CSV table of C-alpha atoms in Angstrom, one decimal:
chain,number,residue,atom,x,y,z
A,1,MET,CA,-35.2,10.4,4.3
A,2,THR,CA,-37.1,8.2,6.8
A,3,ALA,CA,-36.6,4.5,7.4
A,4,PRO,CA,-39.3,2.1,6.4
A,5,ASP,CA,-42.0,1.9,9.0
A,6,VAL,CA,-41.4,-1.8,9.7
A,7,PHE,CA,-37.7,-2.7,9.8
A,8,THR,CA,-38.2,-6.3,9.0
A,9,ILE,CA,-35.7,-9.1,9.6
A,10,GLU,CA,-35.1,-9.2,5.8
A,11,ILE,CA,-33.7,-5.7,5.9
A,12,LEU,CA,-31.6,-6.5,9.0
A,13,ARG,CA,-30.3,-9.5,7.1
A,14,ASN,CA,-29.3,-7.4,4.1
A,15,TYR,CA,-27.4,-5.0,6.3
A,16,LEU,CA,-25.6,-7.8,8.1
A,17,LEU,CA,-24.6,-9.4,4.8
A,18,VAL,CA,-23.0,-6.1,3.5
A,19,GLY,CA,-21.4,-5.6,6.9
A,20,ALA,CA,-19.9,-9.2,6.8
A,21,ALA,CA,-18.5,-8.5,3.3
A,22,LEU,CA,-16.9,-5.3,4.4
A,23,PHE,CA,-15.4,-6.9,7.4
A,24,SER,CA,-13.9,-9.8,5.5
A,25,LEU,CA,-12.5,-7.6,2.8
A,26,GLY,CA,-10.9,-5.3,5.4
A,27,MET,CA,-9.3,-8.3,7.0
A,28,LEU,CA,-8.0,-9.4,3.7
A,29,GLY,CA,-6.4,-5.9,3.2
A,30,PHE,CA,-4.9,-6.0,6.7
A,31,LEU,CA,-3.3,-9.4,6.2
A,32,THR,CA,-2.0,-9.0,2.7
A,33,ARG,CA,-1.0,-5.4,2.2
A,34,ARG,CA,2.4,-4.3,3.4
A,35,ASN,CA,1.9,-0.5,3.3
A,36,LEU,CA,1.3,0.7,6.9
A,37,ILE,CA,-1.1,3.3,5.7
A,38,VAL,CA,-3.2,0.9,3.6
A,39,MET,CA,-3.3,-1.5,6.6
A,40,PHE,CA,-4.7,1.3,8.7
A,41,LEU,CA,-7.3,2.0,6.1
A,42,SER,CA,-8.3,-1.6,6.0
A,43,VAL,CA,-8.8,-1.6,9.8
A,44,GLU,CA,-11.1,1.4,9.5
A,45,MET,CA,-13.1,-0.5,6.9
A,46,MET,CA,-13.5,-3.4,9.2
A,47,LEU,CA,-15.0,-0.9,11.7
A,48,GLN,CA,-17.4,0.3,9.0
A,49,GLY,CA,-18.7,-3.2,8.5
A,50,VAL,CA,-19.3,-3.6,12.3
A,51,VAL,CA,-21.0,-0.2,12.4
A,52,LEU,CA,-23.5,-1.2,9.7
A,53,GLY,CA,-24.5,-4.2,11.7
A,54,LEU,CA,-24.9,-2.1,14.8
A,55,ILE,CA,-27.1,0.5,13.2
A,56,ALA,CA,-29.2,-2.1,11.6
A,57,PHE,CA,-29.7,-4.0,14.9
A,58,GLY,CA,-30.5,-0.7,16.7
A,59,ARG,CA,-33.2,0.2,14.1
A,60,TYR,CA,-34.5,-3.4,14.2
A,61,HIS,CA,-35.0,-3.3,18.0
A,62,GLY,CA,-36.4,0.3,17.8
A,63,THR,CA,-33.8,1.7,20.3
A,64,TRP,CA,-31.0,4.2,20.1
A,65,THR,CA,-28.4,1.9,21.5
A,66,GLY,CA,-27.0,0.9,18.1
A,67,GLN,CA,-26.4,4.5,17.2
A,68,ILE,CA,-24.8,5.3,20.6
A,69,PHE,CA,-22.5,2.3,20.0
A,70,THR,CA,-21.7,3.7,16.7
A,71,ILE,CA,-20.7,7.1,18.2
A,72,VAL,CA,-18.5,5.1,20.7
A,73,ILE,CA,-16.9,3.3,17.7
A,74,LEU,CA,-16.2,6.7,16.0
A,75,THR,CA,-14.5,7.8,19.2
A,76,VAL,CA,-12.4,4.7,19.3
A,77,ALA,CA,-11.6,5.0,15.5
A,78,ALA,CA,-10.4,8.6,16.1
A,79,CYS,CA,-8.1,7.4,19.0
A,80,GLU,CA,-6.8,4.6,16.8
A,81,ALA,CA,-6.2,7.0,13.9
A,82,SER,CA,-4.2,9.3,16.1
A,83,ILE,CA,-2.1,6.6,17.7
A,84,ALA,CA,-1.6,4.7,14.4
A,85,LEU,CA,-0.5,7.7,12.5
A,86,ALA,CA,1.9,8.7,15.2
A,87,LEU,CA,3.4,5.2,15.1
A,88,VAL,CA,3.7,5.5,11.3
A,89,VAL,CA,5.6,8.7,11.6
A,90,VAL,CA,8.0,7.2,14.2
A,91,LEU,CA,8.5,4.0,12.2
A,92,TYR,CA,9.1,5.9,9.1
A,93,GLN,CA,11.7,8.0,10.8
A,94,ARG,CA,13.5,4.9,11.9
A,95,LYS,CA,13.7,3.1,8.5
A,96,SER,CA,12.6,5.5,5.8
A,97,SER,CA,10.0,3.0,4.6
A,98,LEU,CA,6.3,2.3,5.1
A,99,ASP,CA,6.8,-1.4,4.6
A,100,ALA,CA,5.5,-3.5,7.4
A,101,THR,CA,7.8,-6.5,6.7
A,102,VAL,CA,10.9,-4.3,7.4
A,103,TRP,CA,9.8,-4.7,11.0
A,104,SER,CA,9.7,-8.5,11.0
A,105,ALA,CA,12.6,-8.6,13.4
A,106,VAL,CA,10.1,-7.6,16.0
A,107,ARG,CA,8.6,-11.1,16.5
A,108,GLU,CA,8.4,-13.9,18.9
A,109,ALA,CA,11.7,-15.5,19.6
A,110,ASP,CA,10.7,-18.9,18.3
A,111,ALA,CA,8.8,-17.7,15.3
A,112,PRO,CA,10.2,-18.4,11.9
A,113,PRO,CA,11.7,-15.4,10.2
A,114,ILE,CA,9.7,-14.0,7.3
A,115,GLU,CA,11.8,-14.2,4.2
A,116,PRO,CA,12.9,-10.8,3.0
A,117,VAL,CA,11.0,-9.7,-0.1
A,118,GLU,CA,12.9,-6.8,-1.4
A,119,ALA,CA,13.3,-6.7,-5.2
A,120,GLU,CA,10.6,-9.2,-6.1
A,121,ALA,CA,7.4,-7.3,-7.2
A,122,GLU,CA,4.9,-6.9,-10.0
A,123,PRO,CA,6.3,-4.6,-12.7
A,124,ALA,CA,5.3,-1.0,-12.2
A,125,VAL,CA,2.8,0.2,-14.9
A,126,ALA,CA,3.7,3.6,-16.2
A,127,VAL,CA,0.8,5.9,-16.0
A,128,PRO,CA,0.4,7.8,-19.3
A,129,GLY,CA,0.1,11.5,-18.8
A,130,PRO,CA,1.9,14.3,-17.0
A,131,GLU,CA,2.8,12.0,-14.1
A,132,SER,CA,5.2,9.8,-16.1
A,133,TYR,CA,8.5,11.3,-16.8
A,134,PRO,CA,10.9,10.2,-19.5
A,135,ARG,CA,13.9,8.2,-18.4
A,136,LEU,CA,17.0,10.2,-18.8
A,137,ILE,CA,20.5,8.8,-19.5
A,138,PRO,CA,22.6,9.5,-16.4
A,139,ALA,CA,25.4,11.9,-17.1
A,140,GLY,CA,28.6,11.5,-15.1
A,141,HIS,CA,28.8,9.3,-12.1
A,142,GLU,CA,26.7,9.4,-8.9
A,143,PRO,CA,28.4,11.2,-6.1
A,144,GLU,CA,28.9,9.4,-2.8
A,145,HIS,CA,26.1,10.1,-0.3
A,146,SER,CA,24.7,8.6,2.7
A,147,ARG,CA,21.8,6.3,2.2
A,148,GLN,CA,21.1,6.0,6.0
A,149,ALA,CA,17.7,6.8,7.5
A,150,THR,CA,17.1,10.4,8.5
A,151,ILE,CA,17.2,9.9,12.2
A,152,GLU,CA,20.6,8.0,12.0
A,153,ARG,CA,22.0,10.9,9.9
A,154,ARG,CA,20.8,13.5,12.4
A,155,THR,CA,22.5,11.9,15.4
B,1,MET,CA,-34.4,-22.4,0.8
B,2,MET,CA,-31.6,-22.9,3.2
B,3,THR,CA,-29.5,-25.1,0.8
B,4,LYS,CA,-30.1,-22.5,-1.9
B,5,TYR,CA,-28.6,-19.8,0.3
B,6,SER,CA,-25.7,-22.0,1.4
B,7,ILE,CA,-24.8,-22.8,-2.2
B,8,LEU,CA,-25.1,-19.2,-3.2
B,9,ALA,CA,-22.8,-18.2,-0.2
B,10,ALA,CA,-20.2,-20.8,-1.1
B,11,LEU,CA,-20.2,-19.7,-4.8
B,12,ILE,CA,-19.8,-16.1,-3.7
B,13,ALA,CA,-16.9,-16.9,-1.4
B,14,ALA,CA,-15.2,-19.1,-4.0
B,15,LEU,CA,-15.5,-16.6,-6.9
B,16,GLY,CA,-14.8,-13.6,-4.8
B,17,GLY,CA,-11.7,-15.4,-3.3
B,18,LEU,CA,-10.4,-16.3,-6.7
B,19,GLY,CA,-11.0,-12.8,-8.0
B,20,ALA,CA,-9.4,-11.1,-5.0
B,21,TYR,CA,-6.4,-13.5,-5.2
B,22,LEU,CA,-5.9,-12.6,-8.9
B,23,MET,CA,-6.4,-9.0,-8.3
B,24,LEU,CA,-3.9,-8.6,-5.5
B,25,PRO,CA,-0.4,-7.6,-6.4
B,26,HIS,CA,1.9,-10.6,-6.6
B,27,LYS,CA,5.5,-11.1,-5.9
B,28,ARG,CA,6.2,-12.9,-9.2
B,29,LYS,CA,7.5,-10.8,-12.0
B,30,GLY,CA,6.1,-11.2,-15.5
B,31,THR,CA,4.0,-9.6,-18.2
B,32,ARG,CA,0.9,-11.6,-17.3
B,33,ALA,CA,0.1,-9.4,-14.3
B,34,GLY,CA,-2.3,-7.3,-16.3
B,35,LEU,CA,-4.0,-10.4,-17.7
B,36,ALA,CA,-4.5,-12.0,-14.3
B,37,TYR,CA,-5.9,-8.7,-12.9
B,38,LYS,CA,-8.5,-8.6,-15.7
B,39,ALA,CA,-9.5,-12.2,-15.1
B,40,GLY,CA,-9.7,-11.6,-11.4
B,41,ALA,CA,-11.9,-8.5,-12.0
B,42,GLN,CA,-14.3,-10.6,-14.0
B,43,ALA,CA,-14.5,-13.2,-11.3
B,44,ALA,CA,-15.1,-10.5,-8.8
B,45,VAL,CA,-17.9,-8.9,-10.8
B,46,LEU,CA,-19.6,-12.3,-11.1
B,47,ALA,CA,-19.3,-12.7,-7.3
B,48,LEU,CA,-20.8,-9.2,-6.8
B,49,VAL,CA,-23.8,-10.0,-9.0
B,50,LEU,CA,-24.3,-13.2,-6.9
B,51,PHE,CA,-24.0,-11.1,-3.8
B,52,ALA,CA,-26.7,-8.7,-5.0
B,53,ALA,CA,-28.9,-11.7,-5.7
B,54,LEU,CA,-28.3,-12.9,-2.1
B,55,LEU,CA,-29.9,-9.6,-0.8
B,56,SER,CA,-33.6,-10.0,-0.3
B,57,PRO,CA,-35.8,-7.4,-1.9
B,58,LEU,CA,-37.5,-4.8,0.3
B,59,ALA,CA,-41.1,-3.7,0.3
B,60,ASP,CA,-40.5,-0.6,-1.7
B,61,PHE,CA,-39.0,-0.8,-5.2
B,62,VAL,CA,-37.2,2.5,-4.9
B,63,ALA,CA,-35.7,1.5,-1.5
B,64,THR,CA,-34.6,-1.8,-3.0
B,65,THR,CA,-32.8,-0.1,-5.9
B,66,PHE,CA,-31.0,2.4,-3.6
B,67,PHE,CA,-30.1,-0.3,-1.1
B,68,ASP,CA,-28.6,-2.6,-3.8
B,69,LEU,CA,-26.9,0.3,-5.4
B,70,PHE,CA,-25.2,1.4,-2.2
B,71,ALA,CA,-24.4,-2.1,-1.0
B,72,VAL,CA,-22.8,-3.2,-4.3
B,73,ALA,CA,-20.9,0.1,-4.5
B,74,ALA,CA,-19.6,-0.3,-1.0
B,75,VAL,CA,-18.4,-3.9,-1.5
B,76,ALA,CA,-16.9,-3.2,-5.0
B,77,SER,CA,-15.0,-0.1,-3.6
B,78,ALA,CA,-13.8,-2.2,-0.6
B,79,LEU,CA,-12.4,-4.8,-3.0
B,80,LEU,CA,-10.7,-2.1,-5.1
B,81,MET,CA,-9.3,-0.3,-2.1
B,82,VAL,CA,-7.7,-3.6,-0.9
B,83,THR,CA,-6.2,-4.4,-4.3
B,84,ALA,CA,-5.1,-0.9,-5.4
B,85,ARG,CA,-1.4,-0.5,-6.1
B,86,ASP,CA,-1.3,3.1,-5.2
B,87,PRO,CA,-2.0,4.2,-1.6
B,88,VAL,CA,-3.6,7.4,-2.9
B,89,HIS,CA,-6.1,5.3,-4.9
B,90,SER,CA,-6.7,3.1,-1.8
B,91,ALA,CA,-7.6,6.3,0.2
B,92,LEU,CA,-9.9,7.4,-2.6
B,93,TRP,CA,-11.7,4.0,-2.8
B,94,PHE,CA,-12.0,4.1,1.0
B,95,ALA,CA,-13.8,7.5,0.7
B,96,SER,CA,-16.1,5.7,-1.7
B,97,VAL,CA,-16.8,3.0,0.8
B,98,VAL,CA,-17.5,5.6,3.5
B,99,LEU,CA,-19.9,7.5,1.2
B,100,SER,CA,-21.8,4.2,0.3
B,101,THR,CA,-22.2,3.2,3.9
B,102,GLY,CA,-23.3,6.7,4.6
B,103,GLY,CA,-26.1,6.0,2.1
B,104,LEU,CA,-26.9,2.8,3.8
B,105,PHE,CA,-27.1,4.7,7.2
B,106,LEU,CA,-29.6,7.1,5.6
B,107,LEU,CA,-31.7,4.2,4.4
B,108,ALA,CA,-31.7,2.8,7.9
B,109,GLY,CA,-33.0,6.1,9.2
B,110,ALA,CA,-29.7,7.1,10.9
B,111,SER,CA,-29.4,10.5,9.1
B,112,PHE,CA,-27.4,12.1,12.0
B,113,LEU,CA,-24.8,9.4,11.9
B,114,ALA,CA,-24.7,9.4,8.1
B,115,ALA,CA,-23.7,13.1,8.2
B,116,GLY,CA,-21.4,12.5,11.2
B,117,THR,CA,-19.5,9.5,9.6
B,118,ILE,CA,-19.0,11.3,6.4
B,119,ILE,CA,-17.7,14.4,8.1
B,120,VAL,CA,-15.4,12.5,10.5
B,121,TYR,CA,-14.0,10.2,7.7
B,122,ALA,CA,-13.6,13.0,5.3
B,123,GLY,CA,-11.2,14.6,7.7
B,124,ALA,CA,-9.5,11.3,8.4
B,125,ILE,CA,-9.0,10.7,4.7
B,126,ILE,CA,-7.5,14.2,4.2
B,127,VAL,CA,-5.1,13.4,7.0
B,128,THR,CA,-4.2,10.1,5.4
B,129,PHE,CA,-3.7,11.9,2.0
B,130,LEU,CA,-1.2,14.2,3.8
B,131,PHE,CA,0.6,11.3,5.2
B,132,VAL,CA,0.7,9.5,1.8
B,133,ILE,CA,2.0,12.6,0.0
B,134,MET,CA,4.6,13.3,2.7
B,135,LEU,CA,5.9,9.8,3.2
B,136,ALA,CA,5.0,7.4,0.4
B,137,GLN,CA,5.4,9.6,-2.7
B,138,MET,CA,8.9,10.5,-1.9
B,139,GLU,CA,10.1,7.2,-3.2
B,140,GLY,CA,7.8,6.9,-6.1
B,141,ARG,CA,6.0,3.7,-6.6
B,142,ALA,CA,7.3,1.5,-3.9
B,143,VAL,CA,8.1,-2.2,-4.2
B,144,TYR,CA,6.0,-3.1,-1.1
B,145,ASP,CA,2.9,-1.7,-2.8
B,146,ARG,CA,3.3,-4.0,-5.8
B,147,ALA,CA,3.9,-7.2,-3.7
B,148,ALA,CA,1.3,-8.6,-1.4
B,149,HIS,CA,2.4,-10.5,1.8
B,150,SER,CA,1.4,-14.2,1.5
B,151,PRO,CA,-1.7,-13.6,-0.5
B,152,GLY,CA,-2.7,-17.2,-0.8
B,153,PRO,CA,-3.3,-18.2,2.8
B,154,ALA,CA,-4.7,-14.8,3.6
B,155,THR,CA,-7.2,-14.9,0.8
B,156,VAL,CA,-8.3,-18.4,1.8
B,157,SER,CA,-8.8,-17.6,5.4
B,158,CYS,CA,-10.6,-14.3,4.8
B,159,PHE,CA,-13.0,-15.9,2.3
B,160,VAL,CA,-13.7,-18.9,4.4
B,161,LEU,CA,-14.7,-16.4,7.1
B,162,LEU,CA,-16.9,-14.6,4.5
B,163,TRP,CA,-18.5,-17.9,3.6
B,164,CYS,CA,-19.3,-18.8,7.2
B,165,LEU,CA,-20.7,-15.4,7.8
B,166,LEU,CA,-22.8,-15.2,4.6
B,167,ALA,CA,-24.1,-18.8,5.1
B,168,SER,CA,-25.1,-18.2,8.6
B,169,ILE,CA,-26.6,-14.8,8.1
B,170,ALA,CA,-28.4,-15.6,4.9
B,171,THR,CA,-30.5,-18.2,6.4
B,172,LEU,CA,-31.9,-15.9,9.1
B,173,SER,CA,-35.6,-15.8,9.5
B,174,THR,CA,-38.2,-15.1,12.2
B,175,ASP,CA,-40.7,-17.7,11.0
B,176,THR,CA,-40.5,-20.0,14.0
B,177,SER,CA,-44.3,-20.7,14.1
B,178,GLY,CA,-45.3,-24.2,14.3
B,179,PRO,CA,-47.6,-26.6,16.0
B,180,ILE,CA,-47.3,-27.3,19.6
B,181,GLU,CA,-45.7,-30.6,20.0
B,182,THR,CA,-44.1,-31.1,23.4
B,183,ARG,CA,-45.5,-30.7,26.9
B,184,GLU,CA,-43.1,-27.9,27.6
B,185,GLN,CA,-44.4,-25.8,24.7
B,186,GLN,CA,-48.0,-26.5,25.8
B,187,PHE,CA,-47.1,-25.3,29.4
B,188,ARG,CA,-45.4,-22.2,28.1
B,189,ALA,CA,-48.3,-21.3,25.9
B,190,GLU,CA,-50.8,-21.7,28.7
B,191,THR,CA,-48.8,-19.6,31.2
B,192,SER,CA,-48.4,-16.8,28.6
B,193,PHE,CA,-52.0,-16.8,27.8
B,194,SER,CA,-52.9,-16.5,31.4
B,195,ARG,CA,-50.6,-13.4,31.7
B,196,ILE,CA,-51.9,-11.7,28.6
B,197,GLU,CA,-54.8,-10.0,30.4
B,198,SER,CA,-52.5,-8.3,32.9
B,199,LEU,CA,-50.1,-7.3,30.1
B,200,VAL,CA,-52.9,-5.7,28.0
B,201,GLU,CA,-53.9,-3.6,31.1
B,202,ARG,CA,-50.4,-2.4,31.9
B,203,PHE,CA,-48.3,-2.2,28.7
B,204,ARG,CA,-48.6,-1.0,25.2
B,205,LEU,CA,-48.7,-4.0,22.9
B,206,HIS,CA,-47.3,-4.0,19.4
B,207,LYS,CA,-49.3,-5.9,16.7
B,208,HIS,CA,-47.5,-8.9,15.3
B,209,SER,CA,-44.3,-8.2,17.1
B,210,ALA,CA,-43.6,-9.9,20.4
B,211,MET,CA,-40.1,-8.5,20.3
B,212,LEU,CA,-41.2,-4.8,20.1
B,213,THR,CA,-43.5,-5.4,23.0
B,214,VAL,CA,-40.8,-6.9,25.1
B,215,ILE,CA,-38.4,-4.1,24.2
B,216,ASP,CA,-41.0,-1.6,25.1
B,217,GLN,CA,-41.1,-2.9,28.6
B,218,ALA,CA,-37.4,-3.6,29.0
B,219,SER,CA,-35.9,-0.3,27.9
B,220,PRO,CA,-36.4,3.1,29.3
B,221,ALA,CA,-38.5,5.7,27.4
B,222,THR,CA,-35.4,7.7,26.5
B,223,ASN,CA,-33.8,4.8,24.7
B,224,ARG,CA,-36.7,4.2,22.3
B,225,ILE,CA,-36.6,5.5,18.8
B,226,HIS,CA,-40.5,5.9,18.7
B,227,GLY,CA,-42.1,8.3,21.1
B,228,GLY,CA,-45.3,7.9,23.0
B,229,GLU,CA,-47.6,8.4,20.0
B,230,GLY,CA,-45.7,5.9,17.9
B,231,ALA,CA,-44.0,8.8,15.8
B,232,GLU,CA,-40.3,8.8,15.5
B,233,LYS,CA,-38.4,11.1,17.7
B,234,PRO,CA,-36.2,13.7,16.0
B,235,GLN,CA,-32.7,12.3,15.4
B,236,VAL,CA,-30.4,14.6,17.3
B,237,ALA,CA,-32.8,15.1,20.2
B,238,GLY,CA,-33.3,11.3,20.5
B,239,ILE,CA,-29.6,10.4,20.4
B,240,GLY,CA,-28.7,13.2,22.7
B,241,GLY,CA,-31.4,12.3,25.2
B,242,SER,CA,-30.3,8.7,25.2
B,243,LEU,CA,-26.5,9.4,25.3
B,244,TYR,CA,-26.7,11.7,28.3
B,245,THR,CA,-29.2,9.7,30.3
B,246,ASP,CA,-28.9,6.0,29.6
B,247,HIS,CA,-25.3,6.0,28.4
B,248,LEU,CA,-23.9,8.8,30.5
B,249,ILE,CA,-20.9,6.8,31.8
B,250,THR,CA,-20.1,5.6,28.2
B,251,ALA,CA,-20.0,9.3,27.1
B,252,GLY,CA,-17.7,10.2,30.0
B,253,LEU,CA,-15.4,7.2,29.3
B,254,SER,CA,-15.2,8.1,25.6
B,255,GLY,CA,-13.9,11.5,26.7
B,256,VAL,CA,-11.3,9.8,28.9
B,257,LEU,CA,-10.2,7.6,26.0
B,258,LEU,CA,-9.9,10.5,23.7
B,259,PHE,CA,-7.7,12.3,26.3
B,260,VAL,CA,-5.4,9.2,26.7
B,261,ALA,CA,-5.0,8.8,23.0
B,262,LEU,CA,-4.1,12.4,22.7
B,263,VAL,CA,-1.4,12.0,25.4
B,264,GLY,CA,-0.3,8.8,23.9
B,265,ALA,CA,0.1,10.3,20.4
B,266,ILE,CA,2.2,13.2,21.8
B,267,VAL,CA,4.4,10.8,23.8
B,268,ILE,CA,5.0,8.5,20.8
B,269,THR,CA,6.0,11.3,18.4
B,270,ASN,CA,8.1,13.3,20.8
B,271,PRO,CA,10.4,10.6,22.3
B,272,ARG,CA,12.1,11.5,25.6
B,273,PRO,CA,15.6,12.8,25.1
B,274,ARG,CA,18.3,10.4,26.1
B,275,PRO,CA,19.9,11.1,29.5
B,276,GLN,CA,23.0,13.4,28.9
B,277,ALA,CA,26.3,11.6,29.5
B,278,THR,CA,27.7,14.7,31.3
B,279,GLY,CA,29.0,14.5,34.9
B,280,ARG,CA,26.6,17.1,36.2
B,281,GLY,CA,24.3,14.6,37.8
B,282,GLN,CA,27.1,12.9,39.7
B,283,ALA,CA,28.5,16.2,40.9
B,284,ILE,CA,25.3,16.9,42.8
């Protein structure tokens, strides 16, 4: 498929609008979601929004620079993915949770603490089908076992 | 025209913000969660329709249809990715976003990057899947996936940003033609007319596009998408030619960056063992 012969400013404008929407929605996901993996995906989506703008600008100006920048962004995204997923693994080993608010102790000394939000949540919707299992009546009593995180148990 | 776009952008931001706020998982318990999600979805669909109306039609009907299709699919998948309760669903919606943007890349004539992005992100998404299956699914449906972190202020700030971006981008236009009013404009017009003759002799001029003419002079031949005869260069040859001549240092630095990230990831995942508390060190 080839691009239109004249890449007018209207087309550039359309691309920038879509890129802006992707960027804002990615920012929304990064700010609101508490799952580390979903936060990481949101950042990738913000990058996608920027890349759309870069490619449209490159085509509008008739140069390769936009696409070269995109390749650089792909490189940076790969680096970010490797570091972020490594961090996710380490953080998960420490606390056995992907929740970002678990780490709210790591903050500025004078910042107000984020109130712990543990039990409060939307009710889980049971998915009909083979994934939802019947709730069994517990038989006997639960044996004592350690609920500590794996890394603490290991040492 | 400008006020029309500003109003449309404000409406999109308001409706989209309301829809996104209602669709996000909230802390409060209650049976009305499903109802709020449906109402939010309706508001978001309305915002999407208005967003599609904001996009200006292209010259070609088929191109317009495909562009609108990919654009709406990308934005809708983005919203669903952000609001999905299950991280696996989030990853799948992200794949949909990447596929849609790949289609938009194709429509902009960046076919190599469309293929490259899809291949790279397909790998990234498989890795993410692995992580989700390894870590998140062990605990079942987690509490933190069903409760957003301060959804109100975050939604407001993000959609105010969206409103600003949409309102400023939507009023873009190149139509700056107008009568000469000031002396400075007159002077500029005269000097440029006097230089036109030398320009015609030395450079290739583009009809109706002063910008393309300027870029033709300013950028080296390897960096231009169009070759000498005006035909488009082949994608891979063009990108490679530009990457390894004009942007050689960038290419080298990208390699360095990748290497540093590799070392960093290894250091992070394999923490240094703690110094042993035996007396061997003191004995020496």
